C-alpha cells in the first residue's frame, strides 16, 4: 500500500500531513510512504529528513497517484482531477461547508475520509481528533497575539521605575481553544475571566485559572454532544448587552465561540467596542469573510477602531505554528490510518461507528448520512465539519453587517 503526502496548496497554508516521525510509524505498519518534494518546507521538514525516515521523495503527480493520499486541508481542483476511482484521500475536507468538493470526490470515484468528521465522543477516536489538536494550538497562539499587540505587561511587575498592574483578560467561549487561551494568558501573568453559554464549562475554566462570569440575562444553552446550541434573537441581544459591561472592564478579549453548523455568534458589538479603553485588544478566533465573534473583524488583518481598540482577525492560527500543528496533525492522521490498516492494507468497514463517521464518499457516491439527508437544515452532528472552525469559515449568512466603526491599519496578526 502506497501512502503519500502532497504539498498543501491553500494560500498561507504551511502545515504538512505527516512529519518524518510519523513516516517511521506508518512504515513499520507495512506502508510504503511517498512524500511530494517540498511538502514539509513550511513546517521546516526537508526532503532529506523524510528520506532519512524511510520515505521516497517524489513529484506531485506521483504523490497524487498513491493508493492513499494524505492532506491537511482540501485537495485543489487539479488534484481532484488527477485522482482515479478506488483511491483514498484523507484530510480536513469540511464536507458540510463544501458540498461541491464532496460531490467532485464522489464523481471521481474516490473514497474520501474527512478528519473533521471524527466522532468526538468515541474514546478510541480521541487520538485522531484533529479539531481538538488544532484548536489547542489556535488558543495558545491567540493568547500570545493578544499579549504581543497589547502595549502593556500581562504580569504584575514591581520595578524601580514603577509598578505595572497585571492585564485583565477575558476569554469568551471555553471549549478546547478557550481553555488553552486561558491557561496561556494565566502563565503570562494576566488576571483572566471567562464566559461560556454552557455553564458546565465553569469547572474546566476555573481549573485552568479563570474566574467564571455568569450572565443573569441568558440561561444555559447547552446543545447536542457537548456543544452549544444557537441562541434565539432575544437571548442573543440580551447576551450582547450584558457582555458589553464586562468587555469594557477588560484590557484584552479573546473570542473563541462556535456553534455547530452556523456562523460564529456575534458576541462583541460595535457598542461594546466603543466602550473599551484605547489600547485595548481583541483577538477574534472566529474571524471569517462572513463575520466572526466581533463586529468589524477582518480575517488575517488587525483593524484599529476610532477609539483605539485593536481587533485582530485571527484566522489560520494553526498554520502560523506549522511545526507544532503538523506534528500533532500527523499523530492524528497516523492514528486514524493505523486504525484502518490490517496486515499492511487499508480495510474499510462502514459498519464500524468510527469509520461510518469519517467516510464521506465511496464507490462513486456520497455515503455519509449527514450529507445525504434530504432536508436543507444545517446538520447538527457531533463532528466538526458540521461547524465552522477558526480557519474554515461557515457558509452561513452573517447575522448583520459589521461595517462603519473601524478602519484597517497595516499589520498582520501573524
Ligand atoms: P467549539 O469550538 O464548537 O466552541 C467553542 C466554545 O464556544 C464552546 O465551549 C461553546 O459552548 C462556546 N459558545 C458557543 N456559542 C456561544 C455564545 N453565544 N456565547 C458564549 N460561548 C459560546 O467547541 P470545542 O472546543 O470543539 O468543544 C466543544 C465541547 O466538546 C467541549 O465541551 C469539549 O470539551 C468537548 N469535546 C469533547 C471531546 C471528546 O469527548 N473526545 C473532544 C473534543 C471536544
Short mmCIF file of C-alpha atoms and ligand atoms in Angstrom, two decimals:
data_model
loop_
_atom_site.label_atom_id
_atom_site.label_comp_id
_atom_site.label_asym_id
_atom_site.label_seq_id
_atom_site.Cartn_x
_atom_site.Cartn_y
_atom_site.Cartn_z
CA UNK A 1 0.00 0.00 0.00
CA UNK A 2 1.43 3.34 -1.08
CA UNK A 3 0.59 6.24 1.23
CA UNK A 4 1.54 9.72 0.06
CA UNK A 5 1.81 13.24 1.40
CA UNK A 6 1.12 16.05 -1.06
CA UNK A 7 2.07 19.68 -0.56
CA UNK A 8 -0.81 21.88 0.62
CA UNK A 9 -1.93 24.48 -1.90
CA UNK A 10 -4.31 26.71 0.11
CA UNK A 11 -2.97 30.28 0.36
CA UNK A 12 -0.88 30.73 3.53
CA UNK A 13 -1.08 27.06 4.49
CA UNK A 14 2.26 25.90 5.92
CA UNK A 15 1.23 22.63 7.57
CA UNK A 16 2.04 19.18 6.24
CA UNK A 17 0.03 15.99 6.83
CA UNK A 18 2.93 13.79 8.00
CA UNK A 19 6.16 14.64 9.80
CA UNK A 20 9.19 12.32 9.49
CA UNK A 21 8.49 10.68 12.88
CA UNK A 22 5.07 9.58 11.58
CA UNK A 23 6.65 8.17 8.41
CA UNK A 24 8.62 5.72 10.57
CA UNK A 25 5.41 4.58 12.31
CA UNK A 26 3.50 4.04 9.08
CA UNK A 27 6.38 2.13 7.52
CA UNK A 28 6.53 -0.21 10.48
CA UNK A 29 2.82 -0.90 9.86
CA UNK A 30 3.70 -2.05 6.33
CA UNK A 31 3.01 1.11 4.31
CA UNK A 32 5.31 2.48 1.61
CA UNK A 33 5.42 6.25 2.17
CA UNK A 34 5.82 8.76 -0.67
CA UNK A 35 6.32 12.47 0.04
CA UNK A 36 5.99 15.21 -2.57
CA UNK A 37 9.23 17.15 -2.78
CA UNK A 38 8.90 20.33 -0.72
CA UNK A 39 5.75 19.17 1.10
CA UNK A 40 7.34 19.75 4.52
CA UNK A 41 9.07 23.06 3.74
CA UNK A 42 6.51 25.24 5.54
CA UNK A 43 6.87 23.18 8.72
CA UNK A 44 10.68 23.04 8.46
CA UNK A 45 10.91 19.39 7.40
CA UNK A 46 13.31 18.94 4.49
CA UNK A 47 13.06 16.30 1.78
CA UNK A 48 16.19 14.74 3.29
CA UNK A 49 14.54 14.38 6.69
CA UNK A 50 11.68 12.43 5.10
CA UNK A 51 14.14 10.29 3.12
CA UNK A 52 16.08 9.58 6.32
CA UNK A 53 12.83 8.41 7.90
CA UNK A 54 12.35 5.94 5.04
CA UNK A 55 10.04 7.86 2.71
CA UNK A 56 10.57 8.19 -1.03
CA UNK A 57 10.58 11.80 -2.21
CA UNK A 58 8.53 12.06 -5.41
CA UNK A 59 6.90 14.54 -7.81
CA UNK A 60 3.39 15.89 -7.15
CA UNK A 61 1.99 13.67 -9.92
CA UNK A 62 3.49 10.55 -8.34
CA UNK A 63 2.27 11.55 -4.88
CA UNK A 64 -1.25 12.07 -6.23
CA UNK A 65 -1.19 8.58 -7.79
CA UNK A 66 -0.68 6.74 -4.46
CA UNK A 67 -3.29 4.36 -3.01
CA UNK A 68 -3.88 6.69 -0.07
CA UNK A 69 -3.31 10.46 -0.36
CA UNK A 70 -2.88 12.39 2.89
CA UNK A 71 -3.65 16.09 3.25
CA UNK A 72 -4.18 18.67 5.97
CA UNK A 73 -6.83 20.70 4.12
CA UNK A 74 -8.78 20.15 0.93
CA UNK A 75 -7.32 18.95 -2.38
CA UNK A 76 -7.39 21.62 -5.09
CA UNK A 77 -9.35 21.15 -8.31
CA UNK A 78 -6.30 19.91 -10.26
CA UNK A 79 -5.57 17.31 -7.58
CA UNK A 80 -9.15 16.01 -7.66
CA UNK A 81 -9.00 15.78 -11.48
CA UNK A 82 -5.79 13.74 -11.19
CA UNK A 83 -7.39 11.15 -8.92
CA UNK A 84 -8.69 7.78 -10.06
CA UNK A 85 -11.51 5.55 -8.82
CA UNK A 86 -10.62 3.45 -5.79
CA UNK A 87 -8.05 5.89 -4.41
CA UNK A 88 -8.43 7.06 -0.84
CA UNK A 89 -7.97 10.70 0.20
CA UNK A 90 -7.81 11.78 3.84
CA UNK A 91 -7.85 15.39 5.09
CA UNK A 92 -9.90 18.10 6.78
CA UNK A 93 -12.34 18.12 3.87
CA UNK A 94 -15.13 20.20 5.50
CA UNK A 95 -17.84 18.30 3.61
CA UNK A 96 -20.76 20.09 5.21
CA UNK A 97 -19.47 23.51 4.28
CA UNK A 98 -18.05 22.46 0.89
CA UNK A 99 -20.61 20.16 -0.74
CA UNK A 100 -19.12 20.84 -4.20
CA UNK A 101 -15.81 19.25 -3.23
CA UNK A 102 -17.62 16.24 -1.76
CA UNK A 103 -19.60 15.85 -4.99
CA UNK A 104 -16.41 16.11 -7.07
CA UNK A 105 -14.67 13.46 -4.94
CA UNK A 106 -17.68 11.17 -5.28
CA UNK A 107 -17.75 11.73 -9.05
CA UNK A 108 -14.04 10.86 -9.23
CA UNK A 109 -14.85 7.53 -7.55
CA UNK A 110 -12.54 8.39 -4.66
CA UNK A 111 -13.06 7.13 -1.13
CA UNK A 112 -12.89 10.37 0.85
CA UNK A 113 -12.25 10.33 4.60
CA UNK A 114 -12.73 13.59 6.46
CA UNK A 115 -10.72 14.23 9.61
CA UNK A 116 -13.21 16.87 10.73
CA UNK A 117 -15.98 14.25 10.87
CA UNK A 118 -14.26 12.17 13.58
CA UNK A 119 -16.93 11.31 16.17
CA UNK A 120 -15.59 13.21 19.18
CA UNK A 121 -17.45 11.27 21.82
CA UNK A 122 -15.85 7.88 20.97
CA UNK A 123 -12.91 7.35 23.35
CA UNK A 124 -10.97 5.34 20.71
CA UNK A 125 -11.21 8.31 18.35
CA UNK A 126 -9.56 10.78 20.74
CA UNK A 127 -6.01 10.35 19.39
CA UNK A 128 -7.46 11.12 15.94
CA UNK A 129 -9.25 14.34 17.00
CA UNK A 130 -7.52 16.83 14.73
CA UNK A 131 -10.03 19.55 15.55
CA UNK A 132 -9.03 19.47 19.20
CA UNK A 133 -5.30 19.37 18.45
CA UNK A 134 -5.55 22.33 16.08
CA UNK A 135 -7.90 24.28 18.38
CA UNK A 136 -5.40 23.84 21.21
CA UNK A 137 -2.69 25.44 19.10
CA UNK A 138 -5.01 28.21 17.99
CA UNK A 139 -5.96 29.03 21.59
CA UNK A 140 -2.33 29.22 22.64
CA UNK A 141 -1.39 31.45 19.70
CA UNK A 142 -4.42 33.69 20.27
CA UNK A 143 -3.23 34.49 23.79
CA UNK A 144 0.26 35.26 22.50
CA UNK A 145 -1.12 37.53 19.77
CA UNK A 146 -3.13 39.41 22.38
CA UNK A 147 -0.07 39.84 24.60
CA UNK A 148 2.09 40.99 21.69
CA UNK A 149 -0.41 43.57 20.48
CA UNK A 150 -1.14 44.89 23.99
CA UNK A 151 1.06 47.88 24.79
CA UNK A 152 1.41 46.96 28.46
CA UNK A 153 2.55 43.99 30.53
CA UNK A 154 0.49 40.85 31.15
CA UNK A 155 2.06 40.14 34.59
CA UNK A 156 2.20 42.30 37.71
CA UNK A 157 5.63 43.93 37.65
CA UNK A 158 7.19 45.81 40.55
CA UNK A 159 10.30 47.64 39.43
CA UNK A 160 12.37 50.66 40.47
CA UNK A 161 10.69 52.51 37.61
CA UNK A 162 7.23 51.81 38.95
CA UNK A 163 4.61 49.11 39.29
CA UNK A 164 2.63 47.66 36.40
CA UNK A 165 -0.72 46.11 37.22
CA UNK A 166 -1.48 42.78 35.58
CA UNK A 167 -3.54 42.80 32.38
CA UNK A 168 -7.20 41.87 32.65
CA UNK A 169 -8.02 39.25 30.01
CA UNK A 170 -11.50 38.00 29.14
CA UNK A 171 -11.95 34.74 27.21
CA UNK A 172 -15.35 34.25 25.58
CA UNK A 173 -16.09 30.60 24.78
CA UNK A 174 -14.36 27.98 26.89
CA UNK A 175 -14.12 24.94 24.59
CA UNK A 176 -10.76 23.47 23.66
CA UNK A 177 -9.31 26.72 22.24
CA UNK A 178 -10.71 28.91 25.03
CA UNK A 179 -9.28 26.74 27.80
CA UNK A 180 -5.85 26.83 26.19
CA UNK A 181 -6.10 30.62 25.76
CA UNK A 182 -6.98 30.95 29.47
CA UNK A 183 -4.06 28.75 30.54
CA UNK A 184 -1.60 30.61 28.32
CA UNK A 185 -2.72 34.09 29.44
CA UNK A 186 -2.51 32.93 33.08
CA UNK A 187 1.00 31.58 32.56
CA UNK A 188 1.94 35.03 31.21
CA UNK A 189 0.66 36.50 34.47
CA UNK A 190 -2.65 38.05 33.40
CA UNK A 191 -5.77 38.05 35.54
CA UNK A 192 -8.23 36.03 33.47
CA UNK A 193 -12.03 35.91 33.42
CA UNK A 194 -14.04 33.63 31.17
CA UNK A 195 -17.59 33.10 29.96
CA UNK A 196 -19.36 30.35 28.08
CA UNK A 197 -23.00 29.82 27.35
CA UNK A 198 -22.62 26.22 28.59
CA UNK A 199 -22.47 26.51 32.40
CA UNK A 200 -20.89 23.05 32.72
CA UNK A 201 -17.63 24.53 31.38
CA UNK A 202 -17.28 26.59 34.58
CA UNK A 203 -15.26 23.92 36.44
CA UNK A 204 -12.88 23.46 33.49
CA UNK A 205 -12.34 27.22 33.13
CA UNK A 206 -11.71 27.59 36.87
CA UNK A 207 -9.31 24.63 36.87
CA UNK A 208 -7.03 26.47 34.40
CA UNK A 209 -7.13 29.66 36.44
CA UNK A 210 -10.04 31.79 35.21
CA UNK A 211 -12.81 33.44 37.17
CA UNK A 212 -16.04 32.33 35.52
CA UNK A 213 -18.55 35.05 34.67
CA UNK A 214 -22.22 34.15 34.84
CA UNK A 215 -24.72 36.23 32.90
CA UNK A 216 -28.09 36.81 34.51
CA UNK A 217 -29.92 37.66 31.29
CA UNK A 218 -29.19 34.41 29.40
CA UNK A 219 -29.88 30.91 30.66
CA UNK A 220 -27.85 27.80 29.85
CA UNK A 221 -27.62 26.98 26.14
CA UNK A 222 -26.04 23.55 26.03
CA UNK A 223 -26.85 21.66 22.84
CA UNK A 224 -26.12 18.20 21.46
CA UNK A 225 -22.87 16.30 22.00
CA UNK A 226 -21.23 18.80 24.38
CA UNK A 227 -21.66 21.76 22.01
CA UNK A 228 -23.65 24.94 22.44
CA UNK A 229 -26.98 25.50 20.70
CA UNK A 230 -27.66 28.67 18.74
CA UNK A 231 -29.27 31.39 20.85
CA UNK A 232 -32.63 32.91 19.97
CA UNK A 233 -32.68 36.52 18.77
CA UNK A 234 -33.82 37.73 22.22
CA UNK A 235 -31.16 35.70 24.01
CA UNK A 236 -28.50 36.94 21.62
CA UNK A 237 -29.36 40.59 22.20
CA UNK A 238 -29.55 40.15 25.98
CA UNK A 239 -26.21 38.37 25.93
CA UNK A 240 -24.52 41.05 23.84
CA UNK A 241 -25.84 43.79 26.10
CA UNK A 242 -24.79 42.16 29.36
CA UNK A 243 -21.43 41.07 27.97
CA UNK A 244 -20.68 44.65 26.88
CA UNK A 245 -20.37 45.73 30.54
CA UNK A 246 -17.78 43.02 31.19
CA UNK A 247 -15.92 43.67 27.94
CA UNK A 248 -15.50 47.35 28.85
CA UNK A 249 -13.67 46.39 32.05
CA UNK A 250 -11.04 44.23 30.30
CA UNK A 251 -7.80 45.06 28.51
CA UNK A 252 -7.68 42.04 26.20
CA UNK A 253 -10.64 39.97 24.99
CA UNK A 254 -10.14 36.63 23.21
CA UNK A 255 -13.24 35.24 21.49
CA UNK A 256 -13.49 31.55 20.56
CA UNK A 257 -17.27 30.93 20.40
CA UNK A 258 -18.59 28.49 17.80
CA UNK A 259 -21.97 26.85 17.26
CA UNK A 260 -22.21 23.65 15.18
CA UNK A 261 -23.34 24.26 11.60
CA UNK A 262 -23.66 28.03 11.94
CA UNK A 263 -21.56 31.13 11.57
CA UNK A 264 -19.84 32.11 14.82
CA UNK A 265 -22.16 34.12 17.11
CA UNK A 266 -21.56 37.85 17.37
CA UNK A 267 -20.50 38.49 20.98
CA UNK A 268 -18.73 41.86 20.79
CA UNK A 269 -20.90 44.52 19.16
CA UNK A 270 -19.85 47.93 17.84
CA UNK A 271 -21.23 49.49 21.03
CA UNK A 272 -19.18 47.12 23.16
CA UNK A 273 -16.08 48.04 21.14
CA UNK A 274 -16.79 51.73 21.70
CA UNK A 275 -16.94 51.16 25.46
CA UNK A 276 -13.41 49.76 25.61
CA UNK A 277 -10.42 51.87 26.63
CA UNK A 278 -7.93 52.99 23.96
CA UNK A 279 -5.09 50.47 23.70
CA UNK A 280 -7.38 47.50 24.41
CA UNK A 281 -7.03 44.44 22.21
CA UNK A 282 -9.50 41.89 20.87
CA UNK A 283 -8.43 38.61 19.29
CA UNK A 284 -11.31 37.18 17.23
CA UNK A 285 -10.68 33.49 16.57
CA UNK A 286 -13.99 33.22 14.77
CA UNK A 287 -12.99 35.82 12.16
CA UNK A 288 -14.03 34.84 8.66
CA UNK A 289 -15.11 36.58 5.48
CA UNK A 290 -18.70 36.19 6.68
CA UNK A 291 -18.07 37.85 10.04
CA UNK A 292 -16.88 36.46 13.35
CA UNK A 293 -17.46 36.93 17.08
CA UNK A 294 -16.50 40.62 16.88
CA UNK A 295 -18.10 43.45 14.89
CA UNK A 296 -15.81 44.59 12.09
CA UNK A 297 -13.11 41.95 12.44
CA UNK A 298 -11.31 41.10 9.20
CA UNK A 299 -9.64 37.68 8.83
CA UNK A 300 -5.85 37.96 8.62
CA UNK A 301 -5.84 41.68 9.48
CA UNK A 302 -5.55 43.89 12.51
CA UNK A 303 -8.16 46.64 12.47
CA UNK A 304 -7.97 49.71 14.70
CA UNK A 305 -11.28 51.23 15.79
CA UNK A 306 -11.85 55.00 16.00
CA UNK A 307 -11.41 54.77 19.79
CA UNK A 308 -8.09 52.91 19.56
CA UNK A 309 -9.08 49.27 20.07
CA UNK A 310 -7.07 46.76 18.01
CA UNK A 311 -9.26 43.98 16.62
CA UNK A 312 -7.14 41.05 15.43
CA UNK A 313 -8.91 38.84 12.89
CA UNK A 314 -7.09 35.71 13.95
CA UNK A 315 -7.73 33.20 11.18
CA UNK A 316 -5.32 30.41 10.24
CA UNK A 317 -3.63 30.28 13.64
CA UNK A 318 -2.63 26.57 13.50
CA UNK A 319 -0.81 27.22 10.22
CA UNK A 320 1.12 30.05 11.88
CA UNK A 321 2.64 27.39 14.18
CA UNK A 322 3.14 24.91 11.36
CA UNK A 323 5.79 22.76 13.03
CA UNK A 324 3.72 22.07 16.16
CA UNK A 325 0.45 21.87 14.26
CA UNK A 326 1.88 19.42 11.71
CA UNK A 327 3.39 17.21 14.43
CA UNK A 328 0.01 16.97 16.17
CA UNK A 329 -1.97 16.56 12.96
CA UNK A 330 0.46 13.84 11.81
CA UNK A 331 -0.23 11.94 15.05
CA UNK A 332 -3.99 12.33 14.50
CA UNK A 333 -3.95 11.17 10.87
CA UNK A 334 -1.49 8.31 11.60
CA UNK A 335 -3.70 7.11 14.45
CA UNK A 336 -6.66 7.00 12.05
CA UNK A 337 -4.63 5.30 9.33
CA UNK A 338 -3.21 2.69 11.71
CA UNK A 339 -6.76 2.02 12.89
CA UNK A 340 -7.78 1.33 9.30
CA UNK A 341 -4.78 -0.79 8.27
CA UNK A 342 -4.80 -4.58 8.68
CA UNK A 343 -1.78 -6.59 7.51
CA UNK A 344 -0.39 -3.66 5.56
CA UNK A 345 -3.62 -2.98 3.65
CA UNK A 346 -6.42 -0.50 4.21
CA UNK A 347 -9.57 -2.37 5.23
CA UNK A 348 -12.66 -0.16 5.32
CA UNK A 349 -15.82 -1.18 7.13
CA UNK A 350 -18.73 1.24 7.28
CA UNK A 351 -20.45 -0.92 9.89
CA UNK A 352 -17.85 0.40 12.30
CA UNK A 353 -19.20 3.53 14.02
CA UNK A 354 -15.93 5.42 13.78
CA UNK A 355 -15.44 4.65 10.09
CA UNK A 356 -19.06 5.40 9.28
CA UNK A 357 -18.47 8.79 10.90
CA UNK A 358 -15.50 9.71 8.72
CA UNK A 359 -16.08 8.11 5.31
CA UNK A 360 -17.94 10.67 3.21
CA UNK A 361 -17.72 9.24 -0.32
CA UNK A 362 -17.25 5.68 -1.56
CA UNK A 363 -17.90 3.73 -4.76
CA UNK A 364 -18.83 6.88 -6.70
CA UNK A 365 -21.44 8.07 -4.20
CA UNK A 366 -21.78 10.35 -1.20
CA UNK A 367 -22.36 7.93 1.67
CA UNK A 368 -22.28 9.92 4.93
CA UNK A 369 -25.77 10.16 6.48
CA UNK A 370 -25.24 13.80 7.44
CA UNK A 371 -24.59 14.61 3.77
CA UNK A 372 -27.32 12.53 2.22
CA UNK A 373 -30.09 13.92 4.49
CA UNK A 374 -32.86 15.32 2.32
CA UNK A 375 -33.74 18.34 4.49
CA UNK A 376 -31.80 21.53 3.91
CA UNK A 377 -31.16 22.35 7.60
CA UNK A 378 -27.51 22.56 8.57
CA UNK A 379 -26.59 19.20 10.15
CA UNK A 380 -26.07 19.24 13.92
CA UNK A 381 -23.90 16.12 14.18
CA UNK A 382 -21.26 15.92 16.93
CA UNK A 383 -18.49 16.44 14.43
CA UNK A 384 -16.50 19.24 13.13
CA UNK A 385 -17.48 19.71 9.58
CA UNK A 386 -20.88 20.50 10.95
CA UNK A 387 -19.47 23.65 12.42
CA UNK A 388 -17.25 26.45 11.35
CA UNK A 389 -13.73 26.35 12.68
CA UNK A 390 -11.25 29.23 13.03
CA UNK A 391 -9.67 28.50 9.70
CA UNK A 392 -12.66 27.04 7.91
CA UNK A 393 -15.41 29.62 7.88
CA UNK A 394 -19.04 28.63 7.88
CA UNK A 395 -21.13 29.20 4.79
CA UNK A 396 -23.96 30.75 6.78
CA UNK A 397 -25.06 34.30 6.26
CA UNK A 398 -23.81 36.74 8.89
CA UNK A 399 -26.35 37.94 11.47
CA UNK A 400 -25.79 41.52 10.45
CA UNK A 401 -23.25 43.56 8.53
CA UNK A 402 -20.45 44.83 10.75
CA UNK A 403 -19.41 47.95 8.93
CA UNK A 404 -18.65 51.55 9.64
CA UNK A 405 -16.93 51.68 13.01
CA UNK A 406 -13.50 50.55 12.03
CA UNK A 407 -10.63 51.33 9.76
CA UNK A 408 -7.88 48.96 8.72
CA UNK A 409 -4.30 49.61 9.68
CA UNK A 410 -1.29 47.82 8.20
CA UNK A 411 0.00 44.75 10.01
CA UNK A 412 -0.93 41.11 10.04
CA UNK A 413 -1.76 39.26 13.22
CA UNK A 414 0.73 36.59 12.31
P1 LIG B 1 -16.44 24.83 19.73
O1 LIG B 1 -15.15 25.17 19.06
O2 LIG B 1 -17.55 24.30 18.91
O3 LIG B 1 -16.98 26.10 20.53
C1 LIG B 1 -16.18 26.83 21.43
C2 LIG B 1 -17.00 27.25 22.63
O4 LIG B 1 -17.88 28.31 22.27
C3 LIG B 1 -17.90 26.16 23.22
O5 LIG B 1 -17.49 25.91 24.55
C4 LIG B 1 -19.29 26.75 23.14
O6 LIG B 1 -20.09 26.40 24.26
C5 LIG B 1 -18.99 28.24 23.12
N1 LIG B 1 -20.10 29.09 22.63
C6 LIG B 1 -20.91 28.89 21.58
N2 LIG B 1 -21.80 29.90 21.46
C7 LIG B 1 -21.54 30.77 22.46
C8 LIG B 1 -22.10 32.00 22.85
N3 LIG B 1 -23.10 32.55 22.20
N4 LIG B 1 -21.57 32.61 23.93
C9 LIG B 1 -20.54 32.06 24.60
N5 LIG B 1 -19.96 30.90 24.28
C10 LIG B 1 -20.45 30.25 23.22
O7 LIG B 1 -16.20 23.80 20.89
P2 LIG B 1 -15.00 22.78 21.12
O8 LIG B 1 -13.85 23.49 21.67
O9 LIG B 1 -14.76 21.99 19.90
O10 LIG B 1 -15.60 21.84 22.24
C11 LIG B 1 -16.98 21.62 22.43
C12 LIG B 1 -17.16 20.62 23.54
O11 LIG B 1 -16.82 19.31 23.11
C13 LIG B 1 -16.32 20.92 24.76
O12 LIG B 1 -17.07 20.67 25.92
C14 LIG B 1 -15.22 19.93 24.67
O13 LIG B 1 -14.68 19.62 25.94
C15 LIG B 1 -15.92 18.76 24.05
N6 LIG B 1 -15.02 17.86 23.37
C16 LIG B 1 -15.10 16.56 23.66
C17 LIG B 1 -14.23 15.69 23.09
C18 LIG B 1 -14.30 14.25 23.43
O14 LIG B 1 -15.21 13.84 24.11
N7 LIG B 1 -13.38 13.48 22.97
C19 LIG B 1 -13.28 16.13 22.18
C20 LIG B 1 -13.23 17.49 21.87
C21 LIG B 1 -14.12 18.34 22.48
#
